Amino acid sequence: EPDRAAGPLRQRVRRRVAGRVLLVGDAAGYVDALTGEGLGLAFAAARLLAGSVAADRPGDYEEQWRRT
């Protein structure tokens, strides 16, 4: 059988914060989850997320994420 492939697979989310749910890393859609890239970006986003949650301002994460 011939080899088959698909891609790039775009995963886009409109918001990374919804109530008590906050997305980070591949789930936040910053880079394609299947390429194996973006680990540094995921750690940076996790740092933003942790700071926002610690300050009890999870909505700030969305704004900060968009600026990065």
PDB file of C-alpha atoms in Angstrom:
ATOM      1  CA  GLU A   1       0.000   0.000   0.000  1.00  0.00           C
ATOM      2  CA  PRO A   2       1.156   3.562  -0.637  1.00  0.00           C
ATOM      3  CA  ASP A   3       2.236   5.738   2.257  1.00  0.00           C
ATOM      4  CA  ARG A   4      -0.369   8.225   3.379  1.00  0.00           C
ATOM      5  CA  ALA A   5      -0.023  11.401   5.358  1.00  0.00           C
ATOM      6  CA  ALA A   6      -2.034  14.408   6.401  1.00  0.00           C
ATOM      7  CA  GLY A   7      -1.123  17.840   7.616  1.00  0.00           C
ATOM      8  CA  PRO A   8      -0.547  20.398   8.695  1.00  0.00           C
ATOM      9  CA  LEU A   9      -3.364  19.946  11.160  1.00  0.00           C
ATOM     10  CA  ARG A  10      -4.450  23.307  12.517  1.00  0.00           C
ATOM     11  CA  GLN A  11      -5.893  23.413  16.003  1.00  0.00           C
ATOM     12  CA  ARG A  12      -7.270  26.782  16.920  1.00  0.00           C
ATOM     13  CA  VAL A  13      -9.099  27.796  20.038  1.00  0.00           C
ATOM     14  CA  ARG A  14     -10.838  31.110  20.481  1.00  0.00           C
ATOM     15  CA  ARG A  15     -10.215  31.386  24.211  1.00  0.00           C
ATOM     16  CA  ARG A  16      -7.769  29.762  26.565  1.00  0.00           C
ATOM     17  CA  VAL A  17      -9.791  30.627  29.685  1.00  0.00           C
ATOM     18  CA  ALA A  18     -13.377  29.519  30.320  1.00  0.00           C
ATOM     19  CA  GLY A  19     -14.598  29.482  33.894  1.00  0.00           C
ATOM     20  CA  ARG A  20     -12.338  27.143  35.849  1.00  0.00           C
ATOM     21  CA  VAL A  21     -10.699  25.699  32.728  1.00  0.00           C
ATOM     22  CA  LEU A  22      -7.405  27.138  31.459  1.00  0.00           C
ATOM     23  CA  LEU A  23      -5.562  25.717  28.448  1.00  0.00           C
ATOM     24  CA  VAL A  24      -1.779  25.602  28.189  1.00  0.00           C
ATOM     25  CA  GLY A  25       0.753  24.104  25.773  1.00  0.00           C
ATOM     26  CA  ASP A  26      -0.556  22.056  22.862  1.00  0.00           C
ATOM     27  CA  ALA A  27      -4.122  22.310  24.173  1.00  0.00           C
ATOM     28  CA  ALA A  28      -3.933  26.107  23.849  1.00  0.00           C
ATOM     29  CA  GLY A  29      -3.191  25.680  20.139  1.00  0.00           C
ATOM     30  CA  TYR A  30       0.029  27.684  20.055  1.00  0.00           C
ATOM     31  CA  VAL A  31       1.772  25.208  17.740  1.00  0.00           C
ATOM     32  CA  ASP A  32       0.740  22.016  15.973  1.00  0.00           C
ATOM     33  CA  ALA A  33       0.652  19.273  18.621  1.00  0.00           C
ATOM     34  CA  LEU A  34       1.946  16.595  16.242  1.00  0.00           C
ATOM     35  CA  THR A  35       5.179  18.256  15.140  1.00  0.00           C
ATOM     36  CA  GLY A  36       7.037  17.849  18.426  1.00  0.00           C
ATOM     37  CA  GLU A  37       7.805  21.550  18.575  1.00  0.00           C
ATOM     38  CA  GLY A  38       6.968  24.186  21.104  1.00  0.00           C
ATOM     39  CA  LEU A  39       8.137  22.734  24.410  1.00  0.00           C
ATOM     40  CA  GLY A  40       9.799  26.018  25.357  1.00  0.00           C
ATOM     41  CA  LEU A  41       6.635  27.890  24.416  1.00  0.00           C
ATOM     42  CA  ALA A  42       4.573  25.523  26.550  1.00  0.00           C
ATOM     43  CA  PHE A  43       6.823  26.152  29.562  1.00  0.00           C
ATOM     44  CA  ALA A  44       6.585  29.911  29.036  1.00  0.00           C
ATOM     45  CA  ALA A  45       2.795  29.678  28.820  1.00  0.00           C
ATOM     46  CA  ALA A  46       2.733  27.527  31.966  1.00  0.00           C
ATOM     47  CA  ARG A  47       4.698  30.233  33.764  1.00  0.00           C
ATOM     48  CA  LEU A  48       2.130  32.848  32.668  1.00  0.00           C
ATOM     49  CA  LEU A  49      -0.707  30.589  33.729  1.00  0.00           C
ATOM     50  CA  ALA A  50       0.790  29.893  37.160  1.00  0.00           C
ATOM     51  CA  GLY A  51       1.318  33.597  37.801  1.00  0.00           C
ATOM     52  CA  SER A  52      -2.237  34.441  36.808  1.00  0.00           C
ATOM     53  CA  VAL A  53      -3.718  31.698  38.973  1.00  0.00           C
ATOM     54  CA  ALA A  54      -1.491  32.596  41.955  1.00  0.00           C
ATOM     55  CA  ALA A  55      -2.661  36.218  41.667  1.00  0.00           C
ATOM     56  CA  ASP A  56      -6.289  34.972  41.526  1.00  0.00           C
ATOM     57  CA  ARG A  57      -6.650  36.633  38.123  1.00  0.00           C
ATOM     58  CA  PRO A  58      -6.995  33.753  35.639  1.00  0.00           C
ATOM     59  CA  GLY A  59      -8.442  36.088  33.007  1.00  0.00           C
ATOM     60  CA  ASP A  60      -5.051  37.822  32.802  1.00  0.00           C
ATOM     61  CA  TYR A  61      -3.589  34.625  31.352  1.00  0.00           C
ATOM     62  CA  GLU A  62      -5.594  35.011  28.135  1.00  0.00           C
ATOM     63  CA  GLU A  63      -4.351  38.570  27.600  1.00  0.00           C
ATOM     64  CA  GLN A  64      -0.744  37.695  28.410  1.00  0.00           C
ATOM     65  CA  TRP A  65      -0.875  34.620  26.175  1.00  0.00           C
ATOM     66  CA  ARG A  66      -2.016  36.714  23.207  1.00  0.00           C
ATOM     67  CA  ARG A  67       0.906  39.130  23.695  1.00  0.00           C
ATOM     68  CA  THR A  68       3.534  36.371  23.552  1.00  0.00           C
TER      69      THR A  68
END
